[in-house]
Short mmCIF file of N, CA and C in Angstrom, two decimals:
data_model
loop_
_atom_site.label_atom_id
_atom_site.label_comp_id
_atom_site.label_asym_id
_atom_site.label_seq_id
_atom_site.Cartn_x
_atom_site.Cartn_y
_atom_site.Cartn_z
N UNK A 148 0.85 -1.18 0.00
CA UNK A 148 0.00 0.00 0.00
C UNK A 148 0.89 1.24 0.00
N UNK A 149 0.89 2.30 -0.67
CA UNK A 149 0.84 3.82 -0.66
C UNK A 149 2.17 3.90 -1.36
N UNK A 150 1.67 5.05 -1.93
CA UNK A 150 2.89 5.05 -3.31
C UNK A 150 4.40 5.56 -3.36
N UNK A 151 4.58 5.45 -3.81
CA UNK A 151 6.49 5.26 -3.35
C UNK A 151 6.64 6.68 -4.44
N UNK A 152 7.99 7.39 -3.37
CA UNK A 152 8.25 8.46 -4.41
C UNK A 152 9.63 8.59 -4.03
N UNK A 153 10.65 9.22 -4.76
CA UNK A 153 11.85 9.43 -3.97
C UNK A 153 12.52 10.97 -4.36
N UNK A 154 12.88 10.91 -2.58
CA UNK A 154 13.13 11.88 -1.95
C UNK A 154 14.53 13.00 -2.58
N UNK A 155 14.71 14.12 -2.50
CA UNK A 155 15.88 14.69 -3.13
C UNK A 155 16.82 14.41 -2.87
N UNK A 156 16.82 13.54 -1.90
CA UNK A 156 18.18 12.86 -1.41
C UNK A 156 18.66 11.33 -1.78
N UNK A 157 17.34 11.16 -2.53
CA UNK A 157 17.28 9.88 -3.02
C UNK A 157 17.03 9.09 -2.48
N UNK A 158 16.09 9.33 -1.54
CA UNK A 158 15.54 7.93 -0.52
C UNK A 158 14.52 7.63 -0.92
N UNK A 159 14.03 6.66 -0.87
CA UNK A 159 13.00 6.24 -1.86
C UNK A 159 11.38 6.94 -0.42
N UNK A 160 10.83 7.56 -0.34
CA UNK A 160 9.36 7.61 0.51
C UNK A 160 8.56 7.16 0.38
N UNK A 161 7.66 6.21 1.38
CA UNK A 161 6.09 5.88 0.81
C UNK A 161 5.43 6.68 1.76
N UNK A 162 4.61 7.24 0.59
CA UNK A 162 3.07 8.35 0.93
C UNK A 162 2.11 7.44 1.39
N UNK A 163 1.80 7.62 2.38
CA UNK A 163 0.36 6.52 2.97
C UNK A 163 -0.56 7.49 3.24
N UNK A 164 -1.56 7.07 2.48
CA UNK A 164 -2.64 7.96 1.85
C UNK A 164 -3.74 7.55 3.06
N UNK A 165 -4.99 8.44 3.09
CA UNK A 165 -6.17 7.78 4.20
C UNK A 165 -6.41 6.36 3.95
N UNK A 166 -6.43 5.80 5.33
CA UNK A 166 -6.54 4.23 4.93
C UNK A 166 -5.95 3.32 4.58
N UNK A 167 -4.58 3.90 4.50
CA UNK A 167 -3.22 3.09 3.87
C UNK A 167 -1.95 2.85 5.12
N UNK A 168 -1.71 1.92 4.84
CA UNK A 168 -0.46 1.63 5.49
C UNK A 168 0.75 0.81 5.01
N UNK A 169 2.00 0.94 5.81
CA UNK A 169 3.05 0.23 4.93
C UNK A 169 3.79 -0.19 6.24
N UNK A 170 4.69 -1.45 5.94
CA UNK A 170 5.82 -1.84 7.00
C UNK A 170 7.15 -2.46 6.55
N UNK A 171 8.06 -1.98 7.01
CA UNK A 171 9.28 -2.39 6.35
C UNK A 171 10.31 -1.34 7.32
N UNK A 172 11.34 -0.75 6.27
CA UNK A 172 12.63 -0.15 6.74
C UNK A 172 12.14 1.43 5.88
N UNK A 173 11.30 1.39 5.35
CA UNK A 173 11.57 2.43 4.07
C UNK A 173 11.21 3.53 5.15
N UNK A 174 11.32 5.05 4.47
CA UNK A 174 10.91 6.58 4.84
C UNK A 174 9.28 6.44 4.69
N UNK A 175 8.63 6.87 5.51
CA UNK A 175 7.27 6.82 5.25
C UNK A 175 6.81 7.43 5.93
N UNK A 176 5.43 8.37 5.05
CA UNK A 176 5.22 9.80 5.28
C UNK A 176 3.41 9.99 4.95
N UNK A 177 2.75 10.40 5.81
CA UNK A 177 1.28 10.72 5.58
C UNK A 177 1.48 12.27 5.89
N UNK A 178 0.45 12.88 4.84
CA UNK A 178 0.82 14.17 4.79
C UNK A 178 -0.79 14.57 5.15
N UNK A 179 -0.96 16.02 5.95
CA UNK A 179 -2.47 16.67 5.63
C UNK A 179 -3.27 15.66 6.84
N UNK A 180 -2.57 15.17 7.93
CA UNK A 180 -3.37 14.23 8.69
C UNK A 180 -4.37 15.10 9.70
N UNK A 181 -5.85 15.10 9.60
CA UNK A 181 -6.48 16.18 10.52
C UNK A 181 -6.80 15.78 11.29
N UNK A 182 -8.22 15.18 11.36
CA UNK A 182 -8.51 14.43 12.74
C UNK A 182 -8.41 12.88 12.60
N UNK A 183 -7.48 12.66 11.85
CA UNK A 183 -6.93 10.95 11.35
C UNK A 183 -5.74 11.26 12.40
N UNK A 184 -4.96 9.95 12.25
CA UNK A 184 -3.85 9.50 13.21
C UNK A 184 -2.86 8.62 12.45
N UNK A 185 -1.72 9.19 12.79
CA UNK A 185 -0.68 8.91 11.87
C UNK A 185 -0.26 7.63 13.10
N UNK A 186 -0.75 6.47 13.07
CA UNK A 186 -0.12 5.58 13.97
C UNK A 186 0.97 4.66 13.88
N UNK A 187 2.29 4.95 13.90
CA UNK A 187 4.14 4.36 14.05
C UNK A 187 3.70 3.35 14.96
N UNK A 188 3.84 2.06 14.83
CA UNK A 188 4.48 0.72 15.86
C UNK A 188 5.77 0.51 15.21
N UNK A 189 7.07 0.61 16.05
CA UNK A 189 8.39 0.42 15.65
C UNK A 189 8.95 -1.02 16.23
N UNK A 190 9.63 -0.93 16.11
CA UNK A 190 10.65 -2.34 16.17
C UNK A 190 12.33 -2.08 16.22
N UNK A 191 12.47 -1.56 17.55
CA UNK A 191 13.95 -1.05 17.59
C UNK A 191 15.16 -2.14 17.64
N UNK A 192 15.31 -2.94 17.83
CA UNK A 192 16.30 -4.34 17.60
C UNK A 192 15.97 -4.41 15.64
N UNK A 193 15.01 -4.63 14.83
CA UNK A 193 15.28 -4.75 13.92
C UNK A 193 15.35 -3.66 13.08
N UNK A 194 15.09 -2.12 13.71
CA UNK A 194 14.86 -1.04 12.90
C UNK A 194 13.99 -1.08 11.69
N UNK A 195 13.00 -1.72 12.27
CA UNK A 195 11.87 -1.46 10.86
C UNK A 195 10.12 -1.21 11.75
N UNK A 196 9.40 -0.72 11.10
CA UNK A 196 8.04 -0.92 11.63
C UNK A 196 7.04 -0.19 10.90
N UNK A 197 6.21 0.04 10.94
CA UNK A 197 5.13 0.13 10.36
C UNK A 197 4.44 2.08 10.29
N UNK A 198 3.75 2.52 9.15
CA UNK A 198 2.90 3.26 9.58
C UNK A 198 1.50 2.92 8.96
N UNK A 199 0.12 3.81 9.43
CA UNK A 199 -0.86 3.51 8.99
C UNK A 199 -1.45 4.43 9.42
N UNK A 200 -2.57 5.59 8.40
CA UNK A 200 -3.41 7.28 8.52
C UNK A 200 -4.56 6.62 8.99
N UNK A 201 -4.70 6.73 10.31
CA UNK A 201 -6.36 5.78 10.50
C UNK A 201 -6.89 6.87 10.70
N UNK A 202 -8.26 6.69 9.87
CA UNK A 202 -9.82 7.62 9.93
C UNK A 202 -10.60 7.83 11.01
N UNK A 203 -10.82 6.47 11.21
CA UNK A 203 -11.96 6.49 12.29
C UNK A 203 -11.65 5.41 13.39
N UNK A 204 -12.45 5.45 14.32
CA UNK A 204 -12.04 4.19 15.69
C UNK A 204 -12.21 3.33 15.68
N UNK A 205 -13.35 2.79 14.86
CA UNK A 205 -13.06 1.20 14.93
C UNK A 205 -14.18 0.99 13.63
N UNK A 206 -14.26 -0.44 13.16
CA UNK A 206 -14.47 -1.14 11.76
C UNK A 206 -15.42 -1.46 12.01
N UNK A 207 -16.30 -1.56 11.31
CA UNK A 207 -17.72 -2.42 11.30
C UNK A 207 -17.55 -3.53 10.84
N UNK A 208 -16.67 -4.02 10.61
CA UNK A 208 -16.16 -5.63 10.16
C UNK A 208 -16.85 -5.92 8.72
N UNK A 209 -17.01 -4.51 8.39
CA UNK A 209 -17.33 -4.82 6.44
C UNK A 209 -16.10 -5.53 5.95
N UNK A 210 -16.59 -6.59 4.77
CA UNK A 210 -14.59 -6.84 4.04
C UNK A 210 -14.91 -5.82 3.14
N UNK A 211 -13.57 -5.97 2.53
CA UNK A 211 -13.04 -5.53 1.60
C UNK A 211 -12.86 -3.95 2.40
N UNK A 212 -12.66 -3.75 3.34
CA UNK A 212 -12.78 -2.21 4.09
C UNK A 212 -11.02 -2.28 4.32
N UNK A 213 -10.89 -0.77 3.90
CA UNK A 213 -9.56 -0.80 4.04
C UNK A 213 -8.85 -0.97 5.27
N UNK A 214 -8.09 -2.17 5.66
CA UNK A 214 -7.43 -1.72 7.02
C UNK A 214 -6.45 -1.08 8.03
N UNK A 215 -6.11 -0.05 6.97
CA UNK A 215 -5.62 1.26 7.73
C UNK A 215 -6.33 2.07 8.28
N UNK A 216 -7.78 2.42 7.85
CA UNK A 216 -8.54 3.05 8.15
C UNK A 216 -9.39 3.05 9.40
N UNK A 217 -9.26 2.01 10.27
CA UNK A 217 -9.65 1.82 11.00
C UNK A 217 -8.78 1.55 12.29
N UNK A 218 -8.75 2.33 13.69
CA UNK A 218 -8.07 1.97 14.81
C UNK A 218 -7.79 0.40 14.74
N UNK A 219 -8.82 -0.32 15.02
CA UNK A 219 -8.87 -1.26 15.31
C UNK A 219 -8.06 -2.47 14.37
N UNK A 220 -8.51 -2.17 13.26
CA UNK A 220 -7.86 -3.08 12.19
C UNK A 220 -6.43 -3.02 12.36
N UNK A 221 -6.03 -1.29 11.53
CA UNK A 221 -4.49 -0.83 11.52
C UNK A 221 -3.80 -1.48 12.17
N UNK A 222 -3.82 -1.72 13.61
CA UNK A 222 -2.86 -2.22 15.05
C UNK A 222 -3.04 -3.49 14.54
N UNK A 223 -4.13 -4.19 14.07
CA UNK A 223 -4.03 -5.72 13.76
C UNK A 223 -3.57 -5.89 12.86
N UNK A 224 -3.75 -4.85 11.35
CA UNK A 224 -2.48 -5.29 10.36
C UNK A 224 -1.17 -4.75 10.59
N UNK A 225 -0.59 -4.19 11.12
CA UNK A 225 0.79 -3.13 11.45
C UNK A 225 1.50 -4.75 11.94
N UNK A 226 0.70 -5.23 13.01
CA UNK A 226 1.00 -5.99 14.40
C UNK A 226 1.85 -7.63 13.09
N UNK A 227 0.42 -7.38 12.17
CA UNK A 227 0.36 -8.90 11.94
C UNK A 227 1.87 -8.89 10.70
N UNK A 228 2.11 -7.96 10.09
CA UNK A 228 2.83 -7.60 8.97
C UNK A 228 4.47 -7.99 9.77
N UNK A 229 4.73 -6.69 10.90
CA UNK A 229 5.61 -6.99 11.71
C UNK A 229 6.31 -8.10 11.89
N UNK A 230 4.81 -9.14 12.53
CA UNK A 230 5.38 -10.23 12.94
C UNK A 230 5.85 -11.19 11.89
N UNK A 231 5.28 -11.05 10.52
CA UNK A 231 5.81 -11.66 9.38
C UNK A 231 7.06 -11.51 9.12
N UNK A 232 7.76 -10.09 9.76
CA UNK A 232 8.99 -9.59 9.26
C UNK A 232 10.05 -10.13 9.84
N UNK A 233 9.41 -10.56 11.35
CA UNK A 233 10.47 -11.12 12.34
C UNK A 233 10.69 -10.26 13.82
N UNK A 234 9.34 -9.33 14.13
CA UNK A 234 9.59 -8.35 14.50
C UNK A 234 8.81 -9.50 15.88
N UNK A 235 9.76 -9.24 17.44
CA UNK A 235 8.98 -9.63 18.23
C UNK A 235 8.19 -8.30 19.50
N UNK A 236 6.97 -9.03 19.73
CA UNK A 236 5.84 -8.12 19.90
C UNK A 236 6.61 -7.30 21.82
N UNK A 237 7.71 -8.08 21.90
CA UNK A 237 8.13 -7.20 22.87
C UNK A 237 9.25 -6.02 22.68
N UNK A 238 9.34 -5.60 21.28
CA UNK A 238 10.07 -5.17 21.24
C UNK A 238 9.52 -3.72 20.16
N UNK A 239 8.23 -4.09 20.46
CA UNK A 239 7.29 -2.95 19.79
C UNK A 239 7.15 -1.74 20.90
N UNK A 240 6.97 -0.87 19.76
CA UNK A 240 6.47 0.56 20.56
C UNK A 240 5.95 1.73 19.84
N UNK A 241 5.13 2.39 20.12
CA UNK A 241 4.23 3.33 19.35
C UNK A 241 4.26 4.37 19.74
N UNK A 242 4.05 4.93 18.70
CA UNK A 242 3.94 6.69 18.53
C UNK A 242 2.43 7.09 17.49
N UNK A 243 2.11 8.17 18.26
CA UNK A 243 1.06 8.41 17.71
C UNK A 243 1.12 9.87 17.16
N UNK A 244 0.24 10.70 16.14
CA UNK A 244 0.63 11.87 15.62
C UNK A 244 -0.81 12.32 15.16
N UNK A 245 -1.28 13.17 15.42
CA UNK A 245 -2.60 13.84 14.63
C UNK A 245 -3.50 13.76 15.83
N UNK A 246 -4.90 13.70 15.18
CA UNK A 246 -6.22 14.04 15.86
C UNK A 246 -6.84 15.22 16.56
N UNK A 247 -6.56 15.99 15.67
CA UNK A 247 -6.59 17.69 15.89
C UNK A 247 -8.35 17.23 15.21
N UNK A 248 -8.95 18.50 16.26
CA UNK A 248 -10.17 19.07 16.07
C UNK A 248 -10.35 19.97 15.28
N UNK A 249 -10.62 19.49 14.17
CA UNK A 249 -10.66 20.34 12.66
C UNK A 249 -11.52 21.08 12.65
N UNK A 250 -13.13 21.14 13.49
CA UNK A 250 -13.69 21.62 13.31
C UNK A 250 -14.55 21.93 14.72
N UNK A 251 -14.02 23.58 15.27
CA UNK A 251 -14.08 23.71 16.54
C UNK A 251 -15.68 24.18 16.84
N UNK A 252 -17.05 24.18 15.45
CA UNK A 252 -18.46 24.90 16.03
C UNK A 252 -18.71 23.34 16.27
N UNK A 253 -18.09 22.13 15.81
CA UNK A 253 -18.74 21.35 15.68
C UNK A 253 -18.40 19.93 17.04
N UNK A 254 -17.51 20.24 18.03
CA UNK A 254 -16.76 19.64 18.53
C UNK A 254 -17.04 18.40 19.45
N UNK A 255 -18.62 18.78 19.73
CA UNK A 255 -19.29 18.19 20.67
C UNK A 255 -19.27 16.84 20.25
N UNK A 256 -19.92 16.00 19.73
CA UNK A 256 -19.87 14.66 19.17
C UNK A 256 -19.05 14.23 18.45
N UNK A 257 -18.97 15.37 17.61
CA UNK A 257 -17.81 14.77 16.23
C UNK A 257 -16.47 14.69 16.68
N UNK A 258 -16.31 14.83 17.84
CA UNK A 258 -14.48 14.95 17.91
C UNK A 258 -13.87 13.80 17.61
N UNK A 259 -13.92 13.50 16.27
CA UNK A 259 -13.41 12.07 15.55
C UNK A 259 -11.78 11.75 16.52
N UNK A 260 -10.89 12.85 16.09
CA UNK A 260 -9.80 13.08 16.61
C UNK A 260 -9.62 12.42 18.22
N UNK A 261 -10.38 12.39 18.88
CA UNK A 261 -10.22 12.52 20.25
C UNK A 261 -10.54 11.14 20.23
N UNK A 262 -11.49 10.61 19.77
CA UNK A 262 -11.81 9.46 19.49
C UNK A 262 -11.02 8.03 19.23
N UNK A 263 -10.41 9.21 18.02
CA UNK A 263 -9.06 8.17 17.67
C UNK A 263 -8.17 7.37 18.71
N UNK A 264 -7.76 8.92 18.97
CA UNK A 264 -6.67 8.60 19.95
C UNK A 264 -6.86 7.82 21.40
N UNK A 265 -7.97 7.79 21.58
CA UNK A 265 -8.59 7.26 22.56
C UNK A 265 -8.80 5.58 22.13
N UNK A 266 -9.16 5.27 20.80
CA UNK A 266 -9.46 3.94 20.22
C UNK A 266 -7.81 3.37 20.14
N UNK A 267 -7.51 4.13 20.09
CA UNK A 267 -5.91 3.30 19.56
C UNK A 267 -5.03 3.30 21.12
N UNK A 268 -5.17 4.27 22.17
CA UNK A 268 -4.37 3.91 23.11
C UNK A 268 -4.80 2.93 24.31
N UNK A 269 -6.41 2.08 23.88
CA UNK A 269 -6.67 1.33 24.34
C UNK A 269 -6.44 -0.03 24.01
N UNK A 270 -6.18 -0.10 22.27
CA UNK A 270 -5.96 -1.45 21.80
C UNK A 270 -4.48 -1.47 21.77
N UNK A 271 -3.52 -0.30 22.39
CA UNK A 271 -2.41 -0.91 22.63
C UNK A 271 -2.27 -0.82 24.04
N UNK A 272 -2.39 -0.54 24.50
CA UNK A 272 -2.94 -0.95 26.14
C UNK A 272 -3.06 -2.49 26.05
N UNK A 273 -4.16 -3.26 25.57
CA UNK A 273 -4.31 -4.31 25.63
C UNK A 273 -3.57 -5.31 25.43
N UNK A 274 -2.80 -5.10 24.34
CA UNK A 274 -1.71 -5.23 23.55
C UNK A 274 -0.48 -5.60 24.17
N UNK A 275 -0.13 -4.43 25.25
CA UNK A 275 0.81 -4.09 26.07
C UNK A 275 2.26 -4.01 24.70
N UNK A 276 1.50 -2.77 23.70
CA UNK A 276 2.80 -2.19 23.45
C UNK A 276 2.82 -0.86 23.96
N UNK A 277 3.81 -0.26 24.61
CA UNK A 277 4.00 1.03 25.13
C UNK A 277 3.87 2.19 24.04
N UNK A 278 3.27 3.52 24.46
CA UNK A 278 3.06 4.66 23.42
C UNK A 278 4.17 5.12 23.85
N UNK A 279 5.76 5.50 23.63
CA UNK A 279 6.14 6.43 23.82
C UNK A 279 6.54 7.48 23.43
N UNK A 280 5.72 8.19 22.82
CA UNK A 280 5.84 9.92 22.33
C UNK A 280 4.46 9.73 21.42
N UNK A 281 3.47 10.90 21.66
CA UNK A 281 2.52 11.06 21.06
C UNK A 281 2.53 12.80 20.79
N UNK A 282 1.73 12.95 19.79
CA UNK A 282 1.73 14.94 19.62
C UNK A 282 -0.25 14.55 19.14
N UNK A 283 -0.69 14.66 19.62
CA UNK A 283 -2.73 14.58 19.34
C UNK A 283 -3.17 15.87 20.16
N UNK A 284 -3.96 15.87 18.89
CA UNK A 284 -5.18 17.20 19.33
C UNK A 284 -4.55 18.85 18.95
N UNK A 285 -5.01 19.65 19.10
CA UNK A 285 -4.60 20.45 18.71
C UNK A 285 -6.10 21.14 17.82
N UNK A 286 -5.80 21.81 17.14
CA UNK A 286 -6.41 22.49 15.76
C UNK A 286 -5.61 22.25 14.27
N UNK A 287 -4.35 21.95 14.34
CA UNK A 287 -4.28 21.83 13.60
C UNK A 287 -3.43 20.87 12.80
N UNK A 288 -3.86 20.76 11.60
CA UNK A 288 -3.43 19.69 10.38
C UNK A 288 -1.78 19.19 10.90
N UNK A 289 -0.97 18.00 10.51
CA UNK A 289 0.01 17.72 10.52
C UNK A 289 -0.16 17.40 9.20
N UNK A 290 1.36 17.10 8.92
CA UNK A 290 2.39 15.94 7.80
C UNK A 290 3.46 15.25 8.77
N UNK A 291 3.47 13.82 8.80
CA UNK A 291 4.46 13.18 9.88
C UNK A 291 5.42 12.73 8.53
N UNK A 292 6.71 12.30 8.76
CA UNK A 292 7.24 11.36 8.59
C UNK A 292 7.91 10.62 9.30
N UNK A 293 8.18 9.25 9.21
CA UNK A 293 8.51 8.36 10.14
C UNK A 293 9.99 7.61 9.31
N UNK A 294 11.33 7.74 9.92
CA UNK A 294 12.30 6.92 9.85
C UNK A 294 12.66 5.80 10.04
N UNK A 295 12.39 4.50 10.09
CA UNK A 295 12.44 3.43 10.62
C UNK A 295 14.28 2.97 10.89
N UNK A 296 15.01 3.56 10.27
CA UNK A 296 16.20 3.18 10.33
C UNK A 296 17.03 4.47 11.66
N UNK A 297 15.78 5.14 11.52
CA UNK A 297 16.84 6.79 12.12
C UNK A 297 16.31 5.90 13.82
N UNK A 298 16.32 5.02 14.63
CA UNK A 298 15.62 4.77 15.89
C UNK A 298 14.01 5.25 15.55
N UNK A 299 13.16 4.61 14.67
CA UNK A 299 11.93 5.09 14.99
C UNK A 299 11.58 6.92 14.87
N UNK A 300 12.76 7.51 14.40
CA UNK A 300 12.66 9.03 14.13
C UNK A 300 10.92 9.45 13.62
N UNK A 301 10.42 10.33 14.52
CA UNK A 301 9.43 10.64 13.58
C UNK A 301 9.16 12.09 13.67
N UNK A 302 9.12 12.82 12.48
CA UNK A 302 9.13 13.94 12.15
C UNK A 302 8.22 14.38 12.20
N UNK A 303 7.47 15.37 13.00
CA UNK A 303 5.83 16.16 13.07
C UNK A 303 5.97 17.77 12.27
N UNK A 304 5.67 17.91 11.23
CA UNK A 304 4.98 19.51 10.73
C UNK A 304 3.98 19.90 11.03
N UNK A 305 3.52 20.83 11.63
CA UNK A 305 2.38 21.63 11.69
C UNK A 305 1.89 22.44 10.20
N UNK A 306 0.53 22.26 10.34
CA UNK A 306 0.18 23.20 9.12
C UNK A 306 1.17 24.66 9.09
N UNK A 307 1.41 25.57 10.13
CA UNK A 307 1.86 26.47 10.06
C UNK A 307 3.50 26.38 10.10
N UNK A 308 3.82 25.19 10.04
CA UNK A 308 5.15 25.35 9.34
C UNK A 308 6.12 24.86 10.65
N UNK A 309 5.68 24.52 11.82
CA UNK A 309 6.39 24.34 13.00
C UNK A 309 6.85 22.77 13.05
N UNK A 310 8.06 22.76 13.49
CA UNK A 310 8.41 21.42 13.07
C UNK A 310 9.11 21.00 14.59
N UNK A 311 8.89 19.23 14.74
CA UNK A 311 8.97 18.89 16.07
C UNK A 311 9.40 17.19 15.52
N UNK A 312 10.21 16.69 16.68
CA UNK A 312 10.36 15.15 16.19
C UNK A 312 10.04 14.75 17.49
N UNK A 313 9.49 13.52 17.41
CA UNK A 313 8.66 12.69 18.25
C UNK A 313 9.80 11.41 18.45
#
């Protein structure tokens, strides 16, 4: 999933689009994330791990539904991909990025964002992989990118141009 572009430096990037996710070693980057969640499970002994732009909190267990898009799924494909790679589940750890309240007349129910972050730090709770470093909520938009080779490096932009690593 999500399309590969490379970088001016010549690193190859995958763009993970809403609903998309990827796992490996590569640069990988969701851009424009609002009240979605840019959710990193890393793998520091093998330096590789996963990202995935989840939408909403959890799946209605439709198929064919994308499973990035969903809290619930994402962590189960990130988790399941990982472990294909060789990645063991104690040596996972997460970072989370986004879930800004995009839309502050409307905040009361819809706070998808809040939601998120709330859906995802319970199914790794359960999980027992540790979150350590999250940036959620806010007002406004991110672009993350995530290093898998840099220690799990993950790069946070703010719409307004403010830049922070997680």
């Amino acid at each position: 999933m999500g399309k590969m572009i490379t970088g001016s430096d010549q690193r190859e990037v995958i763009i993970i689009g809403i609903g998309e996710w990827s796992t490996g070693d590569s640069v990988m980057t969701s851009i424009g994330l609002g009240s979605c969640i840019g959710l990193v499970i890393h793998d520091e002994t093998k330096k590789i791990g996963g990202l995935a732009h989840v939408m909403l909190p959890k799946s209605g267990g439709k198929p064919n539904e994308r499973a990035g898009k969903y809290a619930d799924t994402a962590v189960e494909v990130l988790m399941k991909e990982l472990a294909q790679k060789g990645s063991k589940k104690n040596n996972l750890k997460a970072k989370l990025a986004g879930g800004a309240s995009m839309f502050q007349n409307f905040s009361g129910n819809l706070n998808i964002g809040g939601r998120n972050a709330e859906a995802l730090k319970e199914i790794l709770k359960e999980l027992s992989i540790p979150i350590v470093r999250e940036d959620l909520g806010g007002t406004m938009g991110r672009t993350i990118t995530y290093y898998p080779k840099e220690n799990g490096r993950l790069v946070v932009r703010q719409a307004d141009g403010t830049t922070r690593e997680l």
